[in-house]
């Protein structure tokens, strides 16, 4: 972080009157000419009108509605999951590179992790734009229809809609570049994706790699059905994503099982122990697990079993305690059967805490932009989806949300690794309306609208609010200072009180020093699916929209037909 005093000195030295000229050295006529030149230059150097510049940024977004649609549809069609966001990264960095952004790849050694940057003038301040990127395995879904219909049976899907915010993030960056060049606004625009967010395995690695060491503010976005932001404590949880790998010894399960050491039995005993421990966890604690590998055939005593856990709590210290408990139970289960266990922390999420000055400023821009102008077709489809899922057909929201001011005593909820960033640099998150109210995330229903005009409208609003808030930071040094003061002096003390901590809260990563990204975890699945997925990529050079490519008629208002959608692709079929 460049000290404030240095920034102020840099601006002063760059000013036209850093050193007052001695007019006595010039003749009267020369002095008048010089004075005229200086006054003209000073007028040209005046800060641009913020309202006019924001209007131009909004105009840029409106003029690039086609690009927004193409990004939304393309990234939906790629259907990539954590650590495998290959095509998505190629596509997005290609757009940014063509507009003069420099690209840093393999952040923290992760092949799909990248950071795009563009600077103007002094390059200060630095504002970093973020949106998550990955989809979810097993949740493939045809967009724009009114029934569960996978595109690929057993394939991946955008059942949280991360693809929509990628469009907003990129177009916001391009809008900023355009107006900053035109009005000679100094600053650096950063763009980066939340890779592997669904396994909490991206942002903590960005933090460890020092990506935010010289960043003044992070503006992060996430898809929602409403438009809003908040500051203070969120209603979500902190978490660790951790895999327990039990190692045993094979044997014939019927002939001589006593010669074996069952890794599966160890994992099952571990799960039993964790279930018994629930009685002793705090009310906000949440634990979930899946057995990733439990053996190959019942007649072989398994020598390898992988048990993947999410351990969630509302405070960092309680997450550490629950992780220590789980580790102790796992070792005890291994000891019972004479096996061994390896513990691998895959990812982490600190509890989210929004920056108040940034949120208050962002909310003013939310009020200025407002909700998308939904069409009658948008509303009809939304109501049809709500009827499909057994909810009141209220349609799409037409009013912005209230400014969130923090949650008191949350009792659990989802986790997001943006928390690690929020405790590293002043950060605010925008929730933007690119999905349908009442639709559940991490479910096939959440993908229905994510490559439709509903998604395009939400992504446009996302881009506008992001660009306008970033412009406030570039043109108002006091906002940068206020955000930093809140982050350094206010947030730690408020969190101390909220978490019941003995001292002001300071970020300490949940990642062990020896931890490395588990890059191969989805490799086998993606090797099987990638050839099928490639056939479904959006051809933006041939079709106006992805729905057109798929043959889906918009809006689809009947559950009795596919509305023109093709049948699912069956792997091996």
PDB file of N, CA and C in Angstrom, residues 431-508:
ATOM      1  N   UNK A 431     -24.649  -7.605  -4.443  1.00  0.00           N
ATOM      2  CA  UNK A 431     -25.571  -8.663  -4.842  1.00  0.00           C
ATOM      3  C   UNK A 431     -26.445  -8.100  -5.965  1.00  0.00           C
ATOM      4  N   UNK A 432     -26.434  -8.748  -7.119  1.00  0.00           N
ATOM      5  CA  UNK A 432     -27.134  -8.187  -8.277  1.00  0.00           C
ATOM      6  C   UNK A 432     -28.192  -9.165  -8.791  1.00  0.00           C
ATOM      7  N   UNK A 433     -29.256  -8.651  -9.430  1.00  0.00           N
ATOM      8  CA  UNK A 433     -30.442  -9.462  -9.733  1.00  0.00           C
ATOM      9  C   UNK A 433     -30.373 -10.167 -11.082  1.00  0.00           C
ATOM     10  N   UNK A 434     -29.787 -11.362 -11.107  1.00  0.00           N
ATOM     11  CA  UNK A 434     -29.718 -12.126 -12.349  1.00  0.00           C
ATOM     12  C   UNK A 434     -30.363 -13.495 -12.204  1.00  0.00           C
ATOM     13  N   UNK A 435     -31.197 -13.659 -11.190  1.00  0.00           N
ATOM     14  CA  UNK A 435     -31.931 -14.910 -11.035  1.00  0.00           C
ATOM     15  C   UNK A 435     -33.331 -14.610 -10.504  1.00  0.00           C
ATOM     16  N   UNK A 436     -34.098 -15.656 -10.305  1.00  0.00           N
ATOM     17  CA  UNK A 436     -35.523 -15.539  -9.988  1.00  0.00           C
ATOM     18  C   UNK A 436     -35.736 -15.693  -8.487  1.00  0.00           C
ATOM     19  N   UNK A 437     -36.510 -14.817  -7.863  1.00  0.00           N
ATOM     20  CA  UNK A 437     -36.787 -14.960  -6.432  1.00  0.00           C
ATOM     21  C   UNK A 437     -37.356 -16.337  -6.087  1.00  0.00           C
ATOM     22  N   UNK A 438     -36.920 -16.856  -4.939  1.00  0.00           N
ATOM     23  CA  UNK A 438     -37.370 -18.137  -4.366  1.00  0.00           C
ATOM     24  C   UNK A 438     -36.710 -19.354  -4.993  1.00  0.00           C
ATOM     25  N   UNK A 439     -35.875 -19.172  -6.000  1.00  0.00           N
ATOM     26  CA  UNK A 439     -35.201 -20.321  -6.606  1.00  0.00           C
ATOM     27  C   UNK A 439     -34.034 -20.750  -5.713  1.00  0.00           C
ATOM     28  N   UNK A 440     -33.917 -22.034  -5.372  1.00  0.00           N
ATOM     29  CA  UNK A 440     -32.828 -22.489  -4.501  1.00  0.00           C
ATOM     30  C   UNK A 440     -31.521 -22.664  -5.262  1.00  0.00           C
ATOM     31  N   UNK A 441     -30.435 -22.166  -4.681  1.00  0.00           N
ATOM     32  CA  UNK A 441     -29.114 -22.375  -5.273  1.00  0.00           C
ATOM     33  C   UNK A 441     -28.671 -23.828  -5.073  1.00  0.00           C
ATOM     34  N   UNK A 442     -27.656 -24.215  -5.845  1.00  0.00           N
ATOM     35  CA  UNK A 442     -27.098 -25.571  -5.802  1.00  0.00           C
ATOM     36  C   UNK A 442     -28.185 -26.603  -6.115  1.00  0.00           C
ATOM     37  N   UNK A 443     -29.029 -26.244  -7.047  1.00  0.00           N
ATOM     38  CA  UNK A 443     -30.137 -27.073  -7.485  1.00  0.00           C
ATOM     39  C   UNK A 443     -30.347 -26.768  -8.964  1.00  0.00           C
ATOM     40  N   UNK A 444     -30.814 -27.756  -9.736  1.00  0.00           N
ATOM     41  CA  UNK A 444     -30.979 -27.549 -11.170  1.00  0.00           C
ATOM     42  C   UNK A 444     -31.858 -26.349 -11.492  1.00  0.00           C
ATOM     43  N   UNK A 445     -32.791 -26.024 -10.595  1.00  0.00           N
ATOM     44  CA  UNK A 445     -33.700 -24.901 -10.846  1.00  0.00           C
ATOM     45  C   UNK A 445     -32.954 -23.570 -10.925  1.00  0.00           C
ATOM     46  N   UNK A 446     -31.815 -23.472 -10.231  1.00  0.00           N
ATOM     47  CA  UNK A 446     -31.072 -22.213 -10.209  1.00  0.00           C
ATOM     48  C   UNK A 446     -30.394 -21.910 -11.533  1.00  0.00           C
ATOM     49  N   UNK A 447     -30.288 -22.901 -12.416  1.00  0.00           N
ATOM     50  CA  UNK A 447     -29.642 -22.678 -13.711  1.00  0.00           C
ATOM     51  C   UNK A 447     -30.622 -22.278 -14.804  1.00  0.00           C
ATOM     52  N   UNK A 448     -31.920 -22.353 -14.541  1.00  0.00           N
ATOM     53  CA  UNK A 448     -32.909 -22.140 -15.590  1.00  0.00           C
ATOM     54  C   UNK A 448     -32.796 -20.772 -16.246  1.00  0.00           C
ATOM     55  N   UNK A 449     -32.565 -19.731 -15.452  1.00  0.00           N
ATOM     56  CA  UNK A 449     -32.577 -18.360 -15.978  1.00  0.00           C
ATOM     57  C   UNK A 449     -31.191 -17.827 -16.315  1.00  0.00           C
ATOM     58  N   UNK A 450     -30.139 -18.629 -16.128  1.00  0.00           N
ATOM     59  CA  UNK A 450     -28.791 -18.064 -16.150  1.00  0.00           C
ATOM     60  C   UNK A 450     -28.162 -17.928 -17.527  1.00  0.00           C
ATOM     61  N   UNK A 451     -28.917 -18.224 -18.570  1.00  0.00           N
ATOM     62  CA  UNK A 451     -28.501 -17.892 -19.934  1.00  0.00           C
ATOM     63  C   UNK A 451     -29.730 -17.393 -20.687  1.00  0.00           C
ATOM     64  N   UNK A 452     -30.414 -16.438 -20.067  1.00  0.00           N
ATOM     65  CA  UNK A 452     -31.642 -15.866 -20.615  1.00  0.00           C
ATOM     66  C   UNK A 452     -31.583 -14.344 -20.472  1.00  0.00           C
ATOM     67  N   UNK A 453     -32.554 -13.622 -21.040  1.00  0.00           N
ATOM     68  CA  UNK A 453     -32.572 -12.162 -20.856  1.00  0.00           C
ATOM     69  C   UNK A 453     -32.607 -11.719 -19.399  1.00  0.00           C
ATOM     70  N   UNK A 454     -33.092 -12.555 -18.494  1.00  0.00           N
ATOM     71  CA  UNK A 454     -33.063 -12.198 -17.070  1.00  0.00           C
ATOM     72  C   UNK A 454     -31.621 -12.045 -16.608  1.00  0.00           C
ATOM     73  N   UNK A 455     -30.781 -12.966 -17.014  1.00  0.00           N
ATOM     74  CA  UNK A 455     -29.363 -12.897 -16.644  1.00  0.00           C
ATOM     75  C   UNK A 455     -28.680 -11.703 -17.295  1.00  0.00           C
ATOM     76  N   UNK A 456     -29.021 -11.404 -18.547  1.00  0.00           N
ATOM     77  CA  UNK A 456     -28.387 -10.264 -19.222  1.00  0.00           C
ATOM     78  C   UNK A 456     -28.718  -8.958 -18.503  1.00  0.00           C
ATOM     79  N   UNK A 457     -29.982  -8.801 -18.112  1.00  0.00           N
ATOM     80  CA  UNK A 457     -30.382  -7.576 -17.425  1.00  0.00           C
ATOM     81  C   UNK A 457     -29.676  -7.403 -16.101  1.00  0.00           C
ATOM     82  N   UNK A 458     -29.567  -8.482 -15.333  1.00  0.00           N
ATOM     83  CA  UNK A 458     -28.874  -8.396 -14.055  1.00  0.00           C
ATOM     84  C   UNK A 458     -27.402  -8.100 -14.211  1.00  0.00           C
ATOM     85  N   UNK A 459     -26.760  -8.713 -15.207  1.00  0.00           N
ATOM     86  CA  UNK A 459     -25.336  -8.477 -15.438  1.00  0.00           C
ATOM     87  C   UNK A 459     -25.068  -7.031 -15.843  1.00  0.00           C
ATOM     88  N   UNK A 460     -25.985  -6.426 -16.577  1.00  0.00           N
ATOM     89  CA  UNK A 460     -25.830  -5.022 -16.970  1.00  0.00           C
ATOM     90  C   UNK A 460     -25.851  -4.108 -15.751  1.00  0.00           C
ATOM     91  N   UNK A 461     -26.795  -4.338 -14.849  1.00  0.00           N
ATOM     92  CA  UNK A 461     -26.856  -3.553 -13.613  1.00  0.00           C
ATOM     93  C   UNK A 461     -25.589  -3.761 -12.791  1.00  0.00           C
ATOM     94  N   UNK A 462     -25.126  -4.988 -12.727  1.00  0.00           N
ATOM     95  CA  UNK A 462     -23.885  -5.321 -12.024  1.00  0.00           C
ATOM     96  C   UNK A 462     -22.730  -4.473 -12.554  1.00  0.00           C
ATOM     97  N   UNK A 463     -22.566  -4.442 -13.869  1.00  0.00           N
ATOM     98  CA  UNK A 463     -21.468  -3.691 -14.478  1.00  0.00           C
ATOM     99  C   UNK A 463     -21.559  -2.204 -14.157  1.00  0.00           C
ATOM    100  N   UNK A 464     -22.758  -1.655 -14.203  1.00  0.00           N
ATOM    101  CA  UNK A 464     -22.924  -0.219 -13.949  1.00  0.00           C
ATOM    102  C   UNK A 464     -22.557   0.148 -12.511  1.00  0.00           C
ATOM    103  N   UNK A 465     -23.077  -0.605 -11.556  1.00  0.00           N
ATOM    104  CA  UNK A 465     -22.801  -0.281 -10.151  1.00  0.00           C
ATOM    105  C   UNK A 465     -21.321  -0.462  -9.841  1.00  0.00           C
ATOM    106  N   UNK A 466     -20.717  -1.513 -10.369  1.00  0.00           N
ATOM    107  CA  UNK A 466     -19.281  -1.720 -10.160  1.00  0.00           C
ATOM    108  C   UNK A 466     -18.474  -0.542 -10.696  1.00  0.00           C
ATOM    109  N   UNK A 467     -18.729  -0.161 -11.936  1.00  0.00           N
ATOM    110  CA  UNK A 467     -17.961   0.921 -12.555  1.00  0.00           C
ATOM    111  C   UNK A 467     -18.156   2.235 -11.807  1.00  0.00           C
ATOM    112  N   UNK A 468     -19.367   2.535 -11.412  1.00  0.00           N
ATOM    113  CA  UNK A 468     -19.642   3.803 -10.727  1.00  0.00           C
ATOM    114  C   UNK A 468     -18.982   3.850  -9.350  1.00  0.00           C
ATOM    115  N   UNK A 469     -18.994   2.737  -8.639  1.00  0.00           N
ATOM    116  CA  UNK A 469     -18.353   2.705  -7.328  1.00  0.00           C
ATOM    117  C   UNK A 469     -16.845   2.819  -7.463  1.00  0.00           C
ATOM    118  N   UNK A 470     -16.281   2.167  -8.460  1.00  0.00           N
ATOM    119  CA  UNK A 470     -14.844   2.296  -8.700  1.00  0.00           C
ATOM    120  C   UNK A 470     -14.472   3.738  -9.035  1.00  0.00           C
ATOM    121  N   UNK A 471     -15.300   4.420  -9.820  1.00  0.00           N
ATOM    122  CA  UNK A 471     -15.021   5.820 -10.152  1.00  0.00           C
ATOM    123  C   UNK A 471     -15.029   6.696  -8.905  1.00  0.00           C
ATOM    124  N   UNK A 472     -15.905   6.416  -7.965  1.00  0.00           N
ATOM    125  CA  UNK A 472     -15.884   7.167  -6.704  1.00  0.00           C
ATOM    126  C   UNK A 472     -14.542   7.008  -6.004  1.00  0.00           C
ATOM    127  N   UNK A 473     -13.976   5.819  -6.054  1.00  0.00           N
ATOM    128  CA  UNK A 473     -12.679   5.582  -5.421  1.00  0.00           C
ATOM    129  C   UNK A 473     -11.558   6.292  -6.171  1.00  0.00           C
ATOM    130  N   UNK A 474     -11.617   6.279  -7.492  1.00  0.00           N
ATOM    131  CA  UNK A 474     -10.572   6.944  -8.275  1.00  0.00           C
ATOM    132  C   UNK A 474     -10.608   8.457  -8.108  1.00  0.00           C
ATOM    133  N   UNK A 475     -11.788   9.020  -7.942  1.00  0.00           N
ATOM    134  CA  UNK A 475     -11.931  10.475  -7.935  1.00  0.00           C
ATOM    135  C   UNK A 475     -12.107  11.076  -6.544  1.00  0.00           C
ATOM    136  N   UNK A 476     -12.222  10.250  -5.535  1.00  0.00           N
ATOM    137  CA  UNK A 476     -12.436  10.750  -4.177  1.00  0.00           C
ATOM    138  C   UNK A 476     -11.440  10.103  -3.218  1.00  0.00           C
ATOM    139  N   UNK A 477     -10.284  10.722  -3.012  1.00  0.00           N
ATOM    140  CA  UNK A 477      -9.282  10.136  -2.105  1.00  0.00           C
ATOM    141  C   UNK A 477      -9.813   9.915  -0.697  1.00  0.00           C
ATOM    142  N   UNK A 478     -10.771  10.745  -0.270  1.00  0.00           N
ATOM    143  CA  UNK A 478     -11.302  10.576   1.086  1.00  0.00           C
ATOM    144  C   UNK A 478     -12.026   9.240   1.248  1.00  0.00           C
ATOM    145  N   UNK A 479     -12.654   8.772   0.191  1.00  0.00           N
ATOM    146  CA  UNK A 479     -13.321   7.475   0.271  1.00  0.00           C
ATOM    147  C   UNK A 479     -12.295   6.363   0.456  1.00  0.00           C
ATOM    148  N   UNK A 480     -11.189   6.451  -0.255  1.00  0.00           N
ATOM    149  CA  UNK A 480     -10.111   5.466  -0.090  1.00  0.00           C
ATOM    150  C   UNK A 480      -9.600   5.488   1.346  1.00  0.00           C
ATOM    151  N   UNK A 481      -9.397   6.702   1.875  1.00  0.00           N
ATOM    152  CA  UNK A 481      -8.903   6.841   3.247  1.00  0.00           C
ATOM    153  C   UNK A 481      -9.915   6.303   4.256  1.00  0.00           C
ATOM    154  N   UNK A 482     -11.179   6.618   4.059  1.00  0.00           N
ATOM    155  CA  UNK A 482     -12.213   6.163   4.993  1.00  0.00           C
ATOM    156  C   UNK A 482     -12.330   4.644   4.997  1.00  0.00           C
ATOM    157  N   UNK A 483     -12.263   4.057   3.805  1.00  0.00           N
ATOM    158  CA  UNK A 483     -12.344   2.598   3.713  1.00  0.00           C
ATOM    159  C   UNK A 483     -11.167   1.947   4.424  1.00  0.00           C
ATOM    160  N   UNK A 484      -9.980   2.515   4.259  1.00  0.00           N
ATOM    161  CA  UNK A 484      -8.796   1.978   4.921  1.00  0.00           C
ATOM    162  C   UNK A 484      -8.890   2.149   6.439  1.00  0.00           C
ATOM    163  N   UNK A 485      -9.374   3.298   6.892  1.00  0.00           N
ATOM    164  CA  UNK A 485      -9.511   3.530   8.331  1.00  0.00           C
ATOM    165  C   UNK A 485     -10.490   2.528   8.940  1.00  0.00           C
ATOM    166  N   UNK A 486     -11.629   2.322   8.290  1.00  0.00           N
ATOM    167  CA  UNK A 486     -12.601   1.352   8.807  1.00  0.00           C
ATOM    168  C   UNK A 486     -11.973  -0.031   8.875  1.00  0.00           C
ATOM    169  N   UNK A 487     -11.253  -0.407   7.824  1.00  0.00           N
ATOM    170  CA  UNK A 487     -10.645  -1.738   7.765  1.00  0.00           C
ATOM    171  C   UNK A 487      -9.612  -1.938   8.870  1.00  0.00           C
ATOM    172  N   UNK A 488      -8.789  -0.921   9.119  1.00  0.00           N
ATOM    173  CA  UNK A 488      -7.684  -1.074  10.065  1.00  0.00           C
ATOM    174  C   UNK A 488      -8.080  -0.797  11.509  1.00  0.00           C
ATOM    175  N   UNK A 489      -8.978   0.157  11.739  1.00  0.00           N
ATOM    176  CA  UNK A 489      -9.247   0.608  13.109  1.00  0.00           C
ATOM    177  C   UNK A 489     -10.620   0.220  13.638  1.00  0.00           C
ATOM    178  N   UNK A 490     -11.594   0.048  12.759  1.00  0.00           N
ATOM    179  CA  UNK A 490     -12.970  -0.184  13.214  1.00  0.00           C
ATOM    180  C   UNK A 490     -13.352  -1.659  13.112  1.00  0.00           C
ATOM    181  N   UNK A 491     -13.150  -2.238  11.955  1.00  0.00           N
ATOM    182  CA  UNK A 491     -13.550  -3.629  11.726  1.00  0.00           C
ATOM    183  C   UNK A 491     -12.967  -4.602  12.754  1.00  0.00           C
ATOM    184  N   UNK A 492     -11.666  -4.536  13.086  1.00  0.00           N
ATOM    185  CA  UNK A 492     -11.122  -5.487  14.072  1.00  0.00           C
ATOM    186  C   UNK A 492     -11.768  -5.373  15.445  1.00  0.00           C
ATOM    187  N   UNK A 493     -12.115  -4.155  15.857  1.00  0.00           N
ATOM    188  CA  UNK A 493     -12.712  -3.952  17.180  1.00  0.00           C
ATOM    189  C   UNK A 493     -14.165  -4.426  17.192  1.00  0.00           C
ATOM    190  N   UNK A 494     -14.912  -4.086  16.138  1.00  0.00           N
ATOM    191  CA  UNK A 494     -16.299  -4.549  16.063  1.00  0.00           C
ATOM    192  C   UNK A 494     -16.361  -6.076  16.021  1.00  0.00           C
ATOM    193  N   UNK A 495     -15.439  -6.679  15.271  1.00  0.00           N
ATOM    194  CA  UNK A 495     -15.417  -8.140  15.191  1.00  0.00           C
ATOM    195  C   UNK A 495     -15.039  -8.763  16.528  1.00  0.00           C
ATOM    196  N   UNK A 496     -14.142  -8.127  17.257  1.00  0.00           N
ATOM    197  CA  UNK A 496     -13.782  -8.621  18.592  1.00  0.00           C
ATOM    198  C   UNK A 496     -15.030  -8.730  19.462  1.00  0.00           C
ATOM    199  N   UNK A 497     -15.852  -7.701  19.430  1.00  0.00           N
ATOM    200  CA  UNK A 497     -17.077  -7.711  20.228  1.00  0.00           C
ATOM    201  C   UNK A 497     -18.074  -8.740  19.691  1.00  0.00           C
ATOM    202  N   UNK A 498     -18.204  -8.806  18.368  1.00  0.00           N
ATOM    203  CA  UNK A 498     -19.179  -9.720  17.772  1.00  0.00           C
ATOM    204  C   UNK A 498     -18.794 -11.176  17.979  1.00  0.00           C
ATOM    205  N   UNK A 499     -17.500 -11.477  17.886  1.00  0.00           N
ATOM    206  CA  UNK A 499     -17.035 -12.857  17.996  1.00  0.00           C
ATOM    207  C   UNK A 499     -16.742 -13.272  19.436  1.00  0.00           C
ATOM    208  N   UNK A 500     -16.787 -12.309  20.364  1.00  0.00           N
ATOM    209  CA  UNK A 500     -16.400 -12.622  21.733  1.00  0.00           C
ATOM    210  C   UNK A 500     -14.922 -12.927  21.855  1.00  0.00           C
ATOM    211  N   UNK A 501     -14.109 -12.284  21.024  1.00  0.00           N
ATOM    212  CA  UNK A 501     -12.664 -12.523  21.025  1.00  0.00           C
ATOM    213  C   UNK A 501     -11.992 -11.700  22.115  1.00  0.00           C
ATOM    214  N   UNK A 502     -10.843 -12.122  22.605  1.00  0.00           N
ATOM    215  CA  UNK A 502     -10.166 -11.395  23.684  1.00  0.00           C
ATOM    216  C   UNK A 502      -9.441 -10.141  23.224  1.00  0.00           C
ATOM    217  N   UNK A 503      -9.247  -9.991  21.910  1.00  0.00           N
ATOM    218  CA  UNK A 503      -8.505  -8.843  21.387  1.00  0.00           C
ATOM    219  C   UNK A 503      -9.022  -8.532  19.984  1.00  0.00           C
ATOM    220  N   UNK A 504      -8.686  -7.355  19.430  1.00  0.00           N
ATOM    221  CA  UNK A 504      -9.113  -7.039  18.066  1.00  0.00           C
ATOM    222  C   UNK A 504      -8.719  -8.142  17.084  1.00  0.00           C
ATOM    223  N   UNK A 505      -9.625  -8.452  16.182  1.00  0.00           N
ATOM    224  CA  UNK A 505      -9.453  -9.595  15.290  1.00  0.00           C
ATOM    225  C   UNK A 505      -8.486  -9.251  14.161  1.00  0.00           C
ATOM    226  N   UNK A 506      -7.518 -10.110  13.961  1.00  0.00           N
ATOM    227  CA  UNK A 506      -6.535  -9.979  12.888  1.00  0.00           C
ATOM    228  C   UNK A 506      -6.562 -11.264  12.067  1.00  0.00           C
ATOM    229  N   UNK A 507      -6.485 -11.129  10.773  1.00  0.00           N
ATOM    230  CA  UNK A 507      -6.560 -12.289   9.880  1.00  0.00           C
ATOM    231  C   UNK A 507      -5.374 -13.228  10.063  1.00  0.00           C
ATOM    232  N   UNK A 508      -5.677 -14.489  10.280  1.00  0.00           N
ATOM    233  CA  UNK A 508      -4.705 -15.578  10.256  1.00  0.00           C
ATOM    234  C   UNK A 508      -5.325 -16.702   9.432  1.00  0.00           C
TER     235      UNK A 508
END
